[in-house]
XYZ file of C-alpha atoms in Angstrom:
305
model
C 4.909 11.562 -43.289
C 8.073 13.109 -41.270
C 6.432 16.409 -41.071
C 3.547 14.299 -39.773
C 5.601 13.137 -37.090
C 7.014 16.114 -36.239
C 3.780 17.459 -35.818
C 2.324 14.838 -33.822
C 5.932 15.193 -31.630
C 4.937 18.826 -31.530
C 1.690 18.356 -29.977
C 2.565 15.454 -27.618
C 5.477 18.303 -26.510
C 3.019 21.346 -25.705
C 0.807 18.823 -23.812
C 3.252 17.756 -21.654
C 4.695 21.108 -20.572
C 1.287 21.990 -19.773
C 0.909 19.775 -17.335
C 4.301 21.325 -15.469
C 3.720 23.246 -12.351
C 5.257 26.866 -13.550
C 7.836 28.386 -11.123
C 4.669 30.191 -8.932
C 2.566 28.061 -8.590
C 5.301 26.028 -7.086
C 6.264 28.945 -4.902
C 2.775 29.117 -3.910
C 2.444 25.231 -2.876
C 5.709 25.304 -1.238
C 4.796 28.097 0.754
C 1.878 25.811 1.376
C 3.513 22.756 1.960
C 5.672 24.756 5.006
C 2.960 26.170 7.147
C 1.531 22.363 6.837
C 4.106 20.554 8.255
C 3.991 21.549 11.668
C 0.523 20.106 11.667
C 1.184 16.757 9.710
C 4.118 16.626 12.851
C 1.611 16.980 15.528
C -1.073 14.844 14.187
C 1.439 11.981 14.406
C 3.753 13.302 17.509
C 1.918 15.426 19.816
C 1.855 14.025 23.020
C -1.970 14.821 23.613
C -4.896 13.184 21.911
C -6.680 16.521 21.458
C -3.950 17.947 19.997
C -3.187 15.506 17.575
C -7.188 15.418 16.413
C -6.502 19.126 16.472
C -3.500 19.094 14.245
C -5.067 16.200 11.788
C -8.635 18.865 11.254
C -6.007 21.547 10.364
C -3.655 19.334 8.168
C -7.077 17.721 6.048
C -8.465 21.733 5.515
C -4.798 22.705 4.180
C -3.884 19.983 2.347
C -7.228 20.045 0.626
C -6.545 23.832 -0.209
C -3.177 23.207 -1.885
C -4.618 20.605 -3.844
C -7.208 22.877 -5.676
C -3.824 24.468 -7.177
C -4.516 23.416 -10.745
C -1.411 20.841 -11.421
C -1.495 19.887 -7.981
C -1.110 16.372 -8.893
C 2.821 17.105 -9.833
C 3.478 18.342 -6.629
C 5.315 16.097 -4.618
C 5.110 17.388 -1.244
C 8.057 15.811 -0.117
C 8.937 17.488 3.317
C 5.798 15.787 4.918
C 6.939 12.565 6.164
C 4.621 11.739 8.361
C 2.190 11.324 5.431
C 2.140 8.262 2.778
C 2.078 9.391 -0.746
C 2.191 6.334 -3.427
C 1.717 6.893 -7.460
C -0.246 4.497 -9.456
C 2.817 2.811 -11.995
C 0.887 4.463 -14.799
C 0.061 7.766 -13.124
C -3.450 8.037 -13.304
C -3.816 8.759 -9.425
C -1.842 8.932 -6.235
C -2.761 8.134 -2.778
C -2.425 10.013 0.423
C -2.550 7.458 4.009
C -1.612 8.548 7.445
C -2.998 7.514 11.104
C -4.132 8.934 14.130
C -3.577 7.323 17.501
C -6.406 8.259 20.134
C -4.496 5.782 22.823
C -3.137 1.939 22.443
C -5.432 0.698 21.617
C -7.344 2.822 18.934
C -6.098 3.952 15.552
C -8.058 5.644 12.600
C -6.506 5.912 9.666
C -7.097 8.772 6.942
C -6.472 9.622 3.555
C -7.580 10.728 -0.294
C -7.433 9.478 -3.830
C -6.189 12.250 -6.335
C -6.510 11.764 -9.854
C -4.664 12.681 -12.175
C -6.613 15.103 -15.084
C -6.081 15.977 -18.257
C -6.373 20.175 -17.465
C -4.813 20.058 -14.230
C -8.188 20.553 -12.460
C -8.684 18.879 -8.776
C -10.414 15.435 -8.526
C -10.232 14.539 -5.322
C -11.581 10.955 -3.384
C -11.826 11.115 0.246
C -11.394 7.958 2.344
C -13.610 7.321 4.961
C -12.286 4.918 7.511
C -15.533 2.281 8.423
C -12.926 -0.561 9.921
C -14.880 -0.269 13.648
C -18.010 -0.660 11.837
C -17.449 -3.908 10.029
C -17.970 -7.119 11.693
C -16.025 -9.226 8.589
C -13.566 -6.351 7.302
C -12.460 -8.746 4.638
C -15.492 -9.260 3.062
C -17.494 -6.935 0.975
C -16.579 -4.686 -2.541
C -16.070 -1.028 -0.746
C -16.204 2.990 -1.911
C -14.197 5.836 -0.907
C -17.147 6.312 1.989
C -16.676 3.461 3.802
C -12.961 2.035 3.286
C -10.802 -0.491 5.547
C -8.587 2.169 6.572
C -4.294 1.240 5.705
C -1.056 3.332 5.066
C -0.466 2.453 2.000
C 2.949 1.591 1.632
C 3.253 -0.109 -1.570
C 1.368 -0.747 -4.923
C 1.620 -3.156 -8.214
C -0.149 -2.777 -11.532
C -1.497 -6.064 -13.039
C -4.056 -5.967 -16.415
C -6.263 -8.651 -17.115
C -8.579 -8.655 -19.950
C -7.954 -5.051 -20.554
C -8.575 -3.701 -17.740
C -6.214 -2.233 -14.703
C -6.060 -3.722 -11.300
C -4.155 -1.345 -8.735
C -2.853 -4.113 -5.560
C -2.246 -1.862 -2.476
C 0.130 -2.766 0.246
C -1.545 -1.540 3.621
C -0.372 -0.935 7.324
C -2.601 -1.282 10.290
C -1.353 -0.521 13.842
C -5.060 -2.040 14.685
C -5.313 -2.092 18.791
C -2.867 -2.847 21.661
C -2.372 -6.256 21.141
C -2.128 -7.319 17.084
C -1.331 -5.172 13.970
C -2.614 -5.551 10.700
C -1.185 -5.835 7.120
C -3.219 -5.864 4.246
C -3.403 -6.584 0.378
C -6.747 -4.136 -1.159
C -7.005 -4.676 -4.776
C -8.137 -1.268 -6.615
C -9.994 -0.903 -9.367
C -12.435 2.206 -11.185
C -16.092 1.704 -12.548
C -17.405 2.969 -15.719
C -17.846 6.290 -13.737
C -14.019 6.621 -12.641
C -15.005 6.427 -8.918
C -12.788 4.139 -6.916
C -13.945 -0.111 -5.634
C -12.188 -1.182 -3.307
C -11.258 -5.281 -2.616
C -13.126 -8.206 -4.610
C -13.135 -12.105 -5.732
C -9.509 -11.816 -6.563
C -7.261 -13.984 -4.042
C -7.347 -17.732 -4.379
C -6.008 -20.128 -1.968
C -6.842 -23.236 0.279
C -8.816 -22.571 3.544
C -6.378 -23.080 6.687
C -6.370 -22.410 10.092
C -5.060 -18.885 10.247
C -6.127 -17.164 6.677
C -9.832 -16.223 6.480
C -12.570 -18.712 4.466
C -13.168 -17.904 1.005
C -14.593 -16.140 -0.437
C -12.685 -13.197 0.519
C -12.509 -9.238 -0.955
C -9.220 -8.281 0.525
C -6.630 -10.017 2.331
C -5.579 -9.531 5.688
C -1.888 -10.849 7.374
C -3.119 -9.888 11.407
C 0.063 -11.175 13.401
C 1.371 -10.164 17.400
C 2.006 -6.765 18.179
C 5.696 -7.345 18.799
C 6.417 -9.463 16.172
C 7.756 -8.529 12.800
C 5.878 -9.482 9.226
C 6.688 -9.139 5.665
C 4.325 -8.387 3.305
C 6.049 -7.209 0.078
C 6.138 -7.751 -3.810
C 9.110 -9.202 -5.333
C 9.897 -7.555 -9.211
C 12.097 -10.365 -9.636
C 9.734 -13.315 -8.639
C 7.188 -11.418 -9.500
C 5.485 -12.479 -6.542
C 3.372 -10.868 -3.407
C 5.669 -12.647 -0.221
C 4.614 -12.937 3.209
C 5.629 -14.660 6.090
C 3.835 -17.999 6.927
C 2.246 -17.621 10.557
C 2.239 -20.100 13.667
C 0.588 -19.591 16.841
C 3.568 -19.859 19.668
C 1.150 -20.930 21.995
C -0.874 -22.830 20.022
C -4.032 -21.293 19.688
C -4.636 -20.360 15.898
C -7.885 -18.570 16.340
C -5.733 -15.833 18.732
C -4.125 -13.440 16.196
C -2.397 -11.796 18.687
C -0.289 -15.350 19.850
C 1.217 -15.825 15.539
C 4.038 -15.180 14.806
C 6.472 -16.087 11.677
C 8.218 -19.369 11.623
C 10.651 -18.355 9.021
C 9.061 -19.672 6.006
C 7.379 -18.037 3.774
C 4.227 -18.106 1.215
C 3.071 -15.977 -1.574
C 0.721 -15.028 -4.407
C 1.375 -15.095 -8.133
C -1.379 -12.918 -10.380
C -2.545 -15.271 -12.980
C -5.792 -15.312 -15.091
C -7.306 -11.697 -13.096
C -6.521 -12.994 -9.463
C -3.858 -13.677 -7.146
C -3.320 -17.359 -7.098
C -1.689 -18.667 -3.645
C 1.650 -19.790 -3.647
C 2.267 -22.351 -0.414
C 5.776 -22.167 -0.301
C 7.791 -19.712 -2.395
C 11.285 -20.870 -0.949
C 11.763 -24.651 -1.744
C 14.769 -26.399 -0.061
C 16.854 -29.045 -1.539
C 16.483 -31.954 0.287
C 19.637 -33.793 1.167
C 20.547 -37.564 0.113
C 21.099 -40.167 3.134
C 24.176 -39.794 4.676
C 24.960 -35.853 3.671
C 24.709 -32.714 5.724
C 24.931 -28.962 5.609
C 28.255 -27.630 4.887
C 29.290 -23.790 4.695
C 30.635 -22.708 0.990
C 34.296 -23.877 0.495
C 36.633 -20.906 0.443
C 39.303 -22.550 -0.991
C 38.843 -25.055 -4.487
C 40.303 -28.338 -5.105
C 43.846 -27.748 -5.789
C 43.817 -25.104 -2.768
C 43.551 -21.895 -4.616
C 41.435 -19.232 -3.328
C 37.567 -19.583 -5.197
C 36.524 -16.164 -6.247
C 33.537 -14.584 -3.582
């Protein structure tokens, strides 16, 4: 039995260092990686709009390139900051998101699925951005062809039944006058091709949050304004702000704005149930009122901080 183990240990041992870029191919990507970030720069910071289409043609034809290096998928291509790069909590795939600005009021966003294989070979999913052809954005299960285009930004692993569900925290500049965050909830057929968005976020029908049923949640709020849309490990809870409209006019996403309160979702039973008010207040008894912490205790010692 121990030399069973061992052997086992062994094996597990050689697989893994296979699956280690070796010092040239990581010369090789490197080298790569620098004649790509003036590019990935441009796309984002060039002061012209041809320039920056320019730069973003360039960038997708190099990037792609690199990423037929077999073991690509351990490459980290950290000097490129202009570019969003988000692993799946299990590995199985990362993510690459960036946008393009044309002017104001016009952004396209771009990216690719990479997946992670088991001889280092290049599968590779690249996401179309359909957003200006969809009437209802947040309806509808979607491909790789014709995706609601985000920077991803974030991303939580839930199983249910067995199976993997991949949530995706998305960024939207969207036009001149609202931006966009959005929650996209992954998930792979029997084929291993990527679906994005589905029947999997519950909640009452308001004013301000879409009708159900809905395939992917959007939070659309005032340009200005600032919005949190982010999963707490300790709650284990998706929070975002709770919107009002400061002019009164619900149906304008470009007049809401937070109020300082705050609603989530908790993943129960294969969906993400909503959560009206994560932060509950203690309500205070008839004739009390808010006092700061005491710094000093009842005999008039200093209380620990």
């Amino acid at each position: 039995m121990k030399q069973l183990i061992l052997f086992l240990l062994a094996i597990i041992t050689l697989r893994t260092n296979a699956q280690h870029i070796n010092a040239t191919q990581f010369e090789q990507m490197r080298n790569a990686e620098d004649s790509m970030k003036p590019f990935a720069n441009q796309m984002i910071f060039a002061p012209e709009t041809s320039t920056r289409f320019f730069a973003d043609s360039v960038f997708i034809r190099s990037l792609v390139k690199v990423l037929k290096n077999s073991n690509s998928f351990y490459y980290p291509f950290d000097s490129i900051k202009t570019v969003s790069k988000i692993y799946a909590p299990d590995s199985s795939f990362r993510i690459f998101t960036w946008q393009i600005e044309k002017d104001e009021s016009y952004y396209r966003q771009y990216g690719a699925i990479q997946m992670r294989t088991a001889d280092g070979s290049l599968k590779l999913f690249p996401l179309t951005d359909q957003s200006d052809f969809s009437a209802t954005p947040t309806d509808g299960v979607r491909t790789n062809k014709n995706w609601i285009g985000a920077i991803y930004y974030g991303i939580v692993q839930k199983e249910f039944a067995g199976k993997q569900y991949y949530t995706l925290f998305g960024f939207d500049d969207n036009d001149l006058f609202s931006t966009r965050k959005w929650l996209e909830v992954l998930t792979f057929n029997e084929k291993n091709e990527p679906l994005f968005g589905g029947p999997y976020f519950e909640y009452e029908n308001d004013t301000i949050k879409p009708d159900q049923p809905v395939s992917r949640f959007c939070l659309e709020f005032k340009k200005d304004a600032r919005s949190r849309l982010v999963f707490d490990k300790e709650l284990d809870l998706i929070i975002f702000d709770h919107l009002i409209s400061e002019s009164n006019e619900l149906d304008k996403k470009f007049t809401l704005i937070p109020d300082g309160d705050y609603e989530g979702f908790k993943w129960a039973n294969g969906k993400w149930q909503h959560v009206n008010k994560v932060f509950s207040e203690q309500p205070l008894q008839n004739g009390q009122f808010p006092m700061p912490v005491p710094l000093l205790d009842d005999n008039g010692n200093p209380k620990n901080q």
